[in-house]
Short mmCIF file of C-alpha atoms in Angstrom, two decimals:
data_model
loop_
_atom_site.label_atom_id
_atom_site.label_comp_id
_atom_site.label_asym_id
_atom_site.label_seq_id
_atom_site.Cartn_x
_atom_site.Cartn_y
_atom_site.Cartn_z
CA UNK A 1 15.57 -4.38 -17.74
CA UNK A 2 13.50 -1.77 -16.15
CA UNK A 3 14.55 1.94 -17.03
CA UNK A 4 16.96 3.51 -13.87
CA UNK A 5 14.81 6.95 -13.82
CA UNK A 6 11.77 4.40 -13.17
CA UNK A 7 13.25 2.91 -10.51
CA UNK A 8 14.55 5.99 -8.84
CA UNK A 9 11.12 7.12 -9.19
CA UNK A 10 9.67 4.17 -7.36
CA UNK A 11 12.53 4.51 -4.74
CA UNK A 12 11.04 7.90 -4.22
CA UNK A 13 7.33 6.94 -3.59
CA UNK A 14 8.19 4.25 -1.51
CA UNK A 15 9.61 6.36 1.04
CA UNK A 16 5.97 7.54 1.98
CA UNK A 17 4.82 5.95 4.97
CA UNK A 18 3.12 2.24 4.34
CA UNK A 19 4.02 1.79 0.89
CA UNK A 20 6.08 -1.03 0.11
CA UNK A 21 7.88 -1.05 -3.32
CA UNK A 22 5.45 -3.12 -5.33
CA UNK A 23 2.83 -0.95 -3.83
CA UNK A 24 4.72 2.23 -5.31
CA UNK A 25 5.51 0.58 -8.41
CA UNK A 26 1.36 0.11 -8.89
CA UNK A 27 0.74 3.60 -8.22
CA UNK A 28 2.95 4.85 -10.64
CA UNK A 29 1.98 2.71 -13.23
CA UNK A 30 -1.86 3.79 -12.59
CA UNK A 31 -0.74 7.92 -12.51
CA UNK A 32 1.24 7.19 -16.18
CA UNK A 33 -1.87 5.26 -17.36
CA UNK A 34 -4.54 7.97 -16.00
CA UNK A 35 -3.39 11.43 -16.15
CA UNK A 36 -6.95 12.49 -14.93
CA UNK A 37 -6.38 10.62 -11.44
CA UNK A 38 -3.08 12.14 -11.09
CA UNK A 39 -4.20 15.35 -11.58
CA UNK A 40 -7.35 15.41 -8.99
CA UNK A 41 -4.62 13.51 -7.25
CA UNK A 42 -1.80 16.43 -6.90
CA UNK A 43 -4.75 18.71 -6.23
CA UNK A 44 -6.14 16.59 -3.33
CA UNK A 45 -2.22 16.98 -2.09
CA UNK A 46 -2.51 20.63 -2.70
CA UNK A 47 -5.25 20.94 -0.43
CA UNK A 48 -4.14 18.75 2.21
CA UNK A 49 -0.63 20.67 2.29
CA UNK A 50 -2.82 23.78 2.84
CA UNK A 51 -5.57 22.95 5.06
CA UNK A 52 -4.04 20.39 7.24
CA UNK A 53 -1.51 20.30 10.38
CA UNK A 54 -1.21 18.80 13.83
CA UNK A 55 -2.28 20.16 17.08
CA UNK A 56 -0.28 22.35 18.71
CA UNK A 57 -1.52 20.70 21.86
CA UNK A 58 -2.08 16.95 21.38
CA UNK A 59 -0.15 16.65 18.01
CA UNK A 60 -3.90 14.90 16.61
CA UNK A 61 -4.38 16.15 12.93
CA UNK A 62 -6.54 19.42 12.86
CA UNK A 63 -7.55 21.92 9.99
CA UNK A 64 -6.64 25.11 12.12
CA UNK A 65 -4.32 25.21 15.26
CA UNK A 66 -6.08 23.33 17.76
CA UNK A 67 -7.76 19.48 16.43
CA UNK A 68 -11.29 18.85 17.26
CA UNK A 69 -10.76 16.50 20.24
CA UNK A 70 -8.82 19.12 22.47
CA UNK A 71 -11.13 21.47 21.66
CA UNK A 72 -14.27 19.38 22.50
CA UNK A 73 -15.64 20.87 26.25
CA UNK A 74 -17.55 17.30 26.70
CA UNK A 75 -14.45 15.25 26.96
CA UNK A 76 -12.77 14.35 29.80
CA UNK A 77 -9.72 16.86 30.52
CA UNK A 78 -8.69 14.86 33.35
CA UNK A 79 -7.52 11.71 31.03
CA UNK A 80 -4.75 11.68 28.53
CA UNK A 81 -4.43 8.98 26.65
CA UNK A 82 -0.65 8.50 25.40
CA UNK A 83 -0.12 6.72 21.84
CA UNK A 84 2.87 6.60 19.47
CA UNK A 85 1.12 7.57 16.19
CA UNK A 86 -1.97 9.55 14.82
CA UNK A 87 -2.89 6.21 13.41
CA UNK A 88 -2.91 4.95 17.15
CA UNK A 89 -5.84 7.29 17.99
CA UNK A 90 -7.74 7.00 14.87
CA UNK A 91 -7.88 3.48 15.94
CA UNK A 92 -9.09 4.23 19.31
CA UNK A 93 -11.46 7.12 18.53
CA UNK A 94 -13.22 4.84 16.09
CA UNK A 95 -13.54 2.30 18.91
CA UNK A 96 -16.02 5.62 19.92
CA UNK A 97 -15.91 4.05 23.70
CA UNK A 98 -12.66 6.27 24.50
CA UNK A 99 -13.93 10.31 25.55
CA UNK A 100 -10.75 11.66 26.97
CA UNK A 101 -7.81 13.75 25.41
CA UNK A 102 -4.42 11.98 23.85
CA UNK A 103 -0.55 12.69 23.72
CA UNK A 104 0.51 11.73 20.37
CA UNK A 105 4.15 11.16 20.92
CA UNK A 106 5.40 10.87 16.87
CA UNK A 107 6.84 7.57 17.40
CA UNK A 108 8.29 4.90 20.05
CA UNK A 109 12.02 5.65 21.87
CA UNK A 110 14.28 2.86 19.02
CA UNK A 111 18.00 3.74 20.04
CA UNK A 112 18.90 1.76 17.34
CA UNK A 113 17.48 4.00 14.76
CA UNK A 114 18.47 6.75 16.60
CA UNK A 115 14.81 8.00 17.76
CA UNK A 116 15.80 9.11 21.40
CA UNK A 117 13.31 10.42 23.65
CA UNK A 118 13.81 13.89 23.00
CA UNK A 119 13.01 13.56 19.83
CA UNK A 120 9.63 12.75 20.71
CA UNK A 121 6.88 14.55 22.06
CA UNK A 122 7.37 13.71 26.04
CA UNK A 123 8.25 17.17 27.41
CA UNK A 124 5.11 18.50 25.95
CA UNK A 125 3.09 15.50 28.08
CA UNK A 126 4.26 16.84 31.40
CA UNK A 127 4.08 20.22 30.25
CA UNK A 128 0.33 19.97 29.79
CA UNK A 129 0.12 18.23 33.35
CA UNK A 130 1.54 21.28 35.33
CA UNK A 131 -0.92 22.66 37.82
CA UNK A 132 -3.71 19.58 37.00
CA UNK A 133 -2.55 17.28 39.66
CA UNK A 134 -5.85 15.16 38.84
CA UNK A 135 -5.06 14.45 35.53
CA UNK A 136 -4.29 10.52 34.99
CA UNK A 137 -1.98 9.11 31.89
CA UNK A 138 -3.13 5.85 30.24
CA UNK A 139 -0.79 4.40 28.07
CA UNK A 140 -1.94 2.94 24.98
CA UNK A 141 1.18 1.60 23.74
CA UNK A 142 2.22 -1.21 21.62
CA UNK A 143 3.35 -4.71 23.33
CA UNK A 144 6.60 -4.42 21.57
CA UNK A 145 10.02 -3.90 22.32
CA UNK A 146 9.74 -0.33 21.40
CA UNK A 147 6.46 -0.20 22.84
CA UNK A 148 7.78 -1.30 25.85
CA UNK A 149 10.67 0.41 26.23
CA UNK A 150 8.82 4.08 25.69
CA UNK A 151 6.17 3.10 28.47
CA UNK A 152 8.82 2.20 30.84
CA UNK A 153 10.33 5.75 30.55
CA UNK A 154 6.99 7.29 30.30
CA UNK A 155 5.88 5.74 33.33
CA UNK A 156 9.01 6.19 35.42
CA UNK A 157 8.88 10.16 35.02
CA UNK A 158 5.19 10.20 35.87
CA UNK A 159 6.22 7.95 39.02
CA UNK A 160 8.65 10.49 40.04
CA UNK A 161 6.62 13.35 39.53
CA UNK A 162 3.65 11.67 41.64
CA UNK A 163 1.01 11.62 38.29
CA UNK A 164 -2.01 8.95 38.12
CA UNK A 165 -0.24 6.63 35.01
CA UNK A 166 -1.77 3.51 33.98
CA UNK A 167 -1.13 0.83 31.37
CA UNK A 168 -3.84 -0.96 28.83
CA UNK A 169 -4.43 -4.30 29.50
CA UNK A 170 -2.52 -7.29 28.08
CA UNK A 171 -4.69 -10.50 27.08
CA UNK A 172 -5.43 -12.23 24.53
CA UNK A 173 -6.88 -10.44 21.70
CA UNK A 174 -11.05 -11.07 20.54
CA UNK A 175 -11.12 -13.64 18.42
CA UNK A 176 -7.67 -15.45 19.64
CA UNK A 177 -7.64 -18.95 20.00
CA UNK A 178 -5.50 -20.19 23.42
CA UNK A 179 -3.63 -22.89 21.13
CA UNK A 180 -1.88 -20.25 18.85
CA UNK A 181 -1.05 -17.83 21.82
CA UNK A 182 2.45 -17.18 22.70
CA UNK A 183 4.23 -17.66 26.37
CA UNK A 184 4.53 -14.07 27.31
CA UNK A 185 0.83 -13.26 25.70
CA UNK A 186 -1.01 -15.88 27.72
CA UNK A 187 1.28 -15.12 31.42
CA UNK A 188 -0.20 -11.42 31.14
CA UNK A 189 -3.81 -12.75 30.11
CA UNK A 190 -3.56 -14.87 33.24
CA UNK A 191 -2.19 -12.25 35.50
CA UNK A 192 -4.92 -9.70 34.54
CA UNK A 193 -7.42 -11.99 34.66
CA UNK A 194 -10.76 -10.68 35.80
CA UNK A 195 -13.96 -11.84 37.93
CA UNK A 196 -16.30 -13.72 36.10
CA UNK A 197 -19.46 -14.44 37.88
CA UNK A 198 -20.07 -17.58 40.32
CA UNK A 199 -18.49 -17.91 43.27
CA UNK A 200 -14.98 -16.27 44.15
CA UNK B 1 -14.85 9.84 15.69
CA UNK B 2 -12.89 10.33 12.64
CA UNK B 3 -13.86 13.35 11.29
CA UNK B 4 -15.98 13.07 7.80
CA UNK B 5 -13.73 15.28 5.89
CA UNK B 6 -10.99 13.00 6.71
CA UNK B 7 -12.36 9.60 5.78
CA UNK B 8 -13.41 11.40 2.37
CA UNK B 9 -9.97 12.03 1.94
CA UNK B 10 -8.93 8.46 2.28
CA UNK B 11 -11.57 7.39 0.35
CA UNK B 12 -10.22 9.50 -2.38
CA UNK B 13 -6.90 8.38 -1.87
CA UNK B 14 -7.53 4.75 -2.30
CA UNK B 15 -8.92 4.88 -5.74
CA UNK B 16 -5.57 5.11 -6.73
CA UNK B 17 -4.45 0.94 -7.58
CA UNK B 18 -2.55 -0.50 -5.22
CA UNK B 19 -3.78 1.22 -1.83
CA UNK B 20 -6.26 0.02 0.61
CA UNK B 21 -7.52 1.89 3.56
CA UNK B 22 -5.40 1.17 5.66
CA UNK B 23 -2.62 2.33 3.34
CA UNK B 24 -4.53 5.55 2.22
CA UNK B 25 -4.73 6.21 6.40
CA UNK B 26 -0.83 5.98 6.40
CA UNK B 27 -0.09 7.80 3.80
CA UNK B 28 -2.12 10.53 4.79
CA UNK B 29 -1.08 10.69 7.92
CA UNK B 30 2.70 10.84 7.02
CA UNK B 31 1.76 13.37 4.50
CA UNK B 32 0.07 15.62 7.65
CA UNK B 33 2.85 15.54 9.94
CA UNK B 34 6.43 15.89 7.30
CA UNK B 35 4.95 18.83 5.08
CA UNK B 36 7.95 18.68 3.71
CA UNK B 37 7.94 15.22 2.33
CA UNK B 38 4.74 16.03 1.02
CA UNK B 39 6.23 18.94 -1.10
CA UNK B 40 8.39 16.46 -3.09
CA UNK B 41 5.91 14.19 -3.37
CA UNK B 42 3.50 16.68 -5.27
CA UNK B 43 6.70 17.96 -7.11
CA UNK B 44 7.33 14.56 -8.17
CA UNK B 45 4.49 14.00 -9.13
CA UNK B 46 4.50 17.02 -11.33
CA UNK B 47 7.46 16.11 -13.12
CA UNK B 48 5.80 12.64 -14.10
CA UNK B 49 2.88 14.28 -15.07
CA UNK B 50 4.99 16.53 -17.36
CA UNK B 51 7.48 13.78 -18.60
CA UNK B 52 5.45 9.84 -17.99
CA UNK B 53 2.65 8.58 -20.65
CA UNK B 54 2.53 5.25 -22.94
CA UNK B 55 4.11 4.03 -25.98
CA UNK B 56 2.00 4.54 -29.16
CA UNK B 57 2.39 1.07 -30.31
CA UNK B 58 2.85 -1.31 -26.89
CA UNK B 59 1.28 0.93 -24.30
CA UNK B 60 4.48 0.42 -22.54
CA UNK B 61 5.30 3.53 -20.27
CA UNK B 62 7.39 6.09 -21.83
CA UNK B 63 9.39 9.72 -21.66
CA UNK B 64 8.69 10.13 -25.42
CA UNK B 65 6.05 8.39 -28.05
CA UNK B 66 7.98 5.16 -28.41
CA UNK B 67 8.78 3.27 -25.36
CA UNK B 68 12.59 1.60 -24.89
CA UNK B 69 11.63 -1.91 -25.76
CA UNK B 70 9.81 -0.78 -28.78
CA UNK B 71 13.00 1.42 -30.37
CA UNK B 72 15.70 -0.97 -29.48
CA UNK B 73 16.07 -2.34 -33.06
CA UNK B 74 18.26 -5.86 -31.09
CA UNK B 75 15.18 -6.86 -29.79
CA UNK B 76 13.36 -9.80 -31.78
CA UNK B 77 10.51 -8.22 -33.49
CA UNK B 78 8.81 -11.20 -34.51
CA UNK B 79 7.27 -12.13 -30.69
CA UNK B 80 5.11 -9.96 -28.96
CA UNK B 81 4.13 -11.00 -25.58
CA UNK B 82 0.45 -10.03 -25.03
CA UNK B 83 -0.15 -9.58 -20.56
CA UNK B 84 -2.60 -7.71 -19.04
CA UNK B 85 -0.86 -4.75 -17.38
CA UNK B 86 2.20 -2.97 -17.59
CA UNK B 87 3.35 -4.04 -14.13
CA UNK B 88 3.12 -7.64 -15.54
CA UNK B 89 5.43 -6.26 -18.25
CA UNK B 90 7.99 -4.86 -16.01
CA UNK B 91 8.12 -8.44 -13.87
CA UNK B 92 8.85 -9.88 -17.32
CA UNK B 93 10.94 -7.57 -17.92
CA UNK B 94 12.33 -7.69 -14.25
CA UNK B 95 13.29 -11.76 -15.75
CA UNK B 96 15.91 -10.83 -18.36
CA UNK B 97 15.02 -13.79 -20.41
CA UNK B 98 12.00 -12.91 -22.58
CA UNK B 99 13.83 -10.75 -25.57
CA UNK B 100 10.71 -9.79 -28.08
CA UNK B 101 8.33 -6.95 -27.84
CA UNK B 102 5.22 -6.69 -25.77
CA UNK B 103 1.73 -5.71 -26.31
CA UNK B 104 -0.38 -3.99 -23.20
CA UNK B 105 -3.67 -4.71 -23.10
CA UNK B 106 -4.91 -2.51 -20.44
CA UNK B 107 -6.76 -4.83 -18.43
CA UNK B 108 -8.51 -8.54 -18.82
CA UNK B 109 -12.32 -9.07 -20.09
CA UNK B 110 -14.48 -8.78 -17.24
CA UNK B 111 -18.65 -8.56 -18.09
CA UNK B 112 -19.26 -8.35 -14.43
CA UNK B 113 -17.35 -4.92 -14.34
CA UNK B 114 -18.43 -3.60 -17.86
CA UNK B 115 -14.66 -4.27 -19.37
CA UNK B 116 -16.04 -5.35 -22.78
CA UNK B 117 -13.06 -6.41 -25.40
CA UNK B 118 -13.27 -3.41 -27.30
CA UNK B 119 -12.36 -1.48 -24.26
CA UNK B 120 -9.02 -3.24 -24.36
CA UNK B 121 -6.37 -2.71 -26.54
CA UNK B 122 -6.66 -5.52 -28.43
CA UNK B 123 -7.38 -4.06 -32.06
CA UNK B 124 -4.31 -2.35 -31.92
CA UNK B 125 -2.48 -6.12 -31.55
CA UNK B 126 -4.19 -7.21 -34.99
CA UNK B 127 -3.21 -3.90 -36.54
CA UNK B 128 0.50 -4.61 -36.03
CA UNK B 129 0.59 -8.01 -37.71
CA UNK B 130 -0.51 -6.82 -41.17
CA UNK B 131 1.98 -8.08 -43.18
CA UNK B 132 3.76 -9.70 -40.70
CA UNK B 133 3.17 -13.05 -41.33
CA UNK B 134 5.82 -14.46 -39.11
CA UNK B 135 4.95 -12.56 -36.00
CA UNK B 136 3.99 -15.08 -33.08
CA UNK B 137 1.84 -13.81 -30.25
CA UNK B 138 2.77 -15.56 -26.75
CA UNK B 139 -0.06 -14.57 -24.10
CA UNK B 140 1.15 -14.45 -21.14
CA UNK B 141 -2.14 -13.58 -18.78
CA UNK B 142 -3.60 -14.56 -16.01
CA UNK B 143 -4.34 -18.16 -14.43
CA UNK B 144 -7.59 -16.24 -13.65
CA UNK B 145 -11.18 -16.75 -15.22
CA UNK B 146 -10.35 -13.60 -16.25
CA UNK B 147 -7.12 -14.03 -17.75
CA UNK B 148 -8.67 -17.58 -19.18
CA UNK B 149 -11.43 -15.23 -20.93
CA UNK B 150 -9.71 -13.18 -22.67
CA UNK B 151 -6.50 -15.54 -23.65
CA UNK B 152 -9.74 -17.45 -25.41
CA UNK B 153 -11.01 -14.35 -27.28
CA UNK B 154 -7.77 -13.35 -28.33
CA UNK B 155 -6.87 -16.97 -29.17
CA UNK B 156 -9.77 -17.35 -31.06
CA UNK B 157 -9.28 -14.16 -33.30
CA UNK B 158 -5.47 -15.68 -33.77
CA UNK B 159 -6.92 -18.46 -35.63
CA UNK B 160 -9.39 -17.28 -37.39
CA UNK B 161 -6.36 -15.06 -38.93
CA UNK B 162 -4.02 -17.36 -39.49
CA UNK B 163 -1.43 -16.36 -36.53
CA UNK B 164 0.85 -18.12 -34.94
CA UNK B 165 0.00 -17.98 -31.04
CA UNK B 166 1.14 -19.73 -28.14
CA UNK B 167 0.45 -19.36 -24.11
CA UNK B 168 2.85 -19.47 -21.08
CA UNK B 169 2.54 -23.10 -19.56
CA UNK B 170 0.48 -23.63 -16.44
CA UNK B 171 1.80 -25.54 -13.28
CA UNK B 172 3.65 -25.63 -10.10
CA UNK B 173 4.80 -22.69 -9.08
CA UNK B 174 8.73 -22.52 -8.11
CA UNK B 175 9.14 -23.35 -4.61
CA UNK B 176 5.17 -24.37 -4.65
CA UNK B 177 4.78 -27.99 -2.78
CA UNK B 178 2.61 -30.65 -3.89
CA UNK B 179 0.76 -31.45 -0.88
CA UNK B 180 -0.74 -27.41 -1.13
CA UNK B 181 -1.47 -27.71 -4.54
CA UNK B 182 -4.83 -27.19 -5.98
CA UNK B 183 -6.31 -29.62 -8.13
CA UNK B 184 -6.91 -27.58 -11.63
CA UNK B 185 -2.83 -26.23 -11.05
CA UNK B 186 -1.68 -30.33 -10.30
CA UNK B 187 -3.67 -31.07 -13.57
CA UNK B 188 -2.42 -28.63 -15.93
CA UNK B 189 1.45 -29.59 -14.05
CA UNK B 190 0.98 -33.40 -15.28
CA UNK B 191 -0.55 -32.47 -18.74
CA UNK B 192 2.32 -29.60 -19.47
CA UNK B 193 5.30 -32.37 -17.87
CA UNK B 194 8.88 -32.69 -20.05
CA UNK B 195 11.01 -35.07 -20.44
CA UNK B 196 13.83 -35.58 -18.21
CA UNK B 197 16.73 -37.55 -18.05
CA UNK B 198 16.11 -41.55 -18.27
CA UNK B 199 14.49 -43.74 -20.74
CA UNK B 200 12.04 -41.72 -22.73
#
């Protein structure tokens, strides 16, 4: 029988974002079995609870107010790309093809677990859009429910405010092979097919 | 881009067992935007600094010197199960069959990575037996060449000395299917069979 106090304990690192309990449970044995790691550990965590925060503008991760992308003059100010997560962008800004701004909106509209959309960062989208009637959305978000269901209300405000909005592609993803595609994945990589040389 | 300062930090992060990148990303991440989840983490992580370490004789974890298993006097203190690491403890433990004590070794012999048998905890096993003839060790390791490695050397020093030692039977795992099965785990399944029902 493991001890209750453990288990608690466990409970309690597992709430961190992508840990799943056996991944908790691992960590804590490795902290128990080498104090030196936890301590450089807390003090990493020291550091980070000093030094870091989110952008006041984007919401992107930054050291000191405003994150390194916003305040970039090269990039594009005239594209914002929307995402649900910081994660989201990392992804795309390692992709290092991307050289606009984002809208990190802190998660996708889930009425079942009660994220509604003020709870995310939409108002602040629009908000940065007043008085740059150039300025185009794309948004970069996931082909799931969720995903779906925070594009559609994205994209209808946008649509009534007369804003550029535009959606990333649906296909199927490099790499995929046709015969372990689903329905709905191969009817949008048909419908946004593309030229392809010879004759059209 | 990510920034460099950033990917250190995961790098950093992900020497801790259990995390990989991708993990260490999430985790940092979450950590960035709820400060305040971050505050209890680091003050949990305090207290188990403070309070955590391993037993004396088992290398169990522990609040104080001598871990639970090792104090409760009901336990059968003439088996000690030899594994690896603590978490294979716990999932033992997890079991509620096995009722005898435990012995952590702290790892498995690996040349490749410098983990020489003296950097294991394996004296300290020896050390217990004197005068305790009756003590059996079970090893419970690793189907690994690893685990194989060291259940050998340990083996090996067992009879030279004269102890009783046995090792957890190999073979298919519940739920495991034939037709998926390797050839060594099949093998070891026929060779470690029992008798059941019929005409023996």
């Amino acid at each position: 029988m493991i001890n209750d106090e453990f288990e608690n304990l466990i409970n309690e690192i597992k709430k961190i974002k992508g840990l799943n309990k056996k991944t908790a449970e691992r960590m804590l044995i490795d902290f128990i079995e080498n104090k030196d790691k936890l301590n450089s550990f807390i003090f990493k965590l020291e550091e980070i609870q000093k030094t870091y925060g989110v952008c006041e503008i984007c919401f992107y991760y930054t050291f000191n107010g405003q994150c390194f992308i916003c305040s970039d003059p090269i990039r594009n100010q005239e594209i914002i790309c929307v995402v649900a997560t910081i994660n989201d962008a990392i992804n795309i800004e390692n992709n290092k093809k991307y050289k606009g701004l984002y809208a990190i909106l802190g998660g996708e509209i889930n009425l079942v677990r009660s994220v509604s959309p003020d709870r995310l960062h939409i108002n602040e989208i629009f908000k940065r859009l007043d008085n740059k009637p150039n300025t185009e959305l794309i948004l970069a978000l996931n082909s799931t429910f969720e995903g779906e269901v925070t594009a559609n209300y994205i994209g209808n405000i946008a649509k009534k405010q007369n804003i550029k909005v535009s959606r990333i592609a649906k296909g199927i993803p490099t790499g995929g092979m046709i015969d372990y595609m689903d329905e709905s994945t191969l009817e949008s990589a048909f419908n946004n097919r593309k030229k392809y040389g010879g004759k059209q």
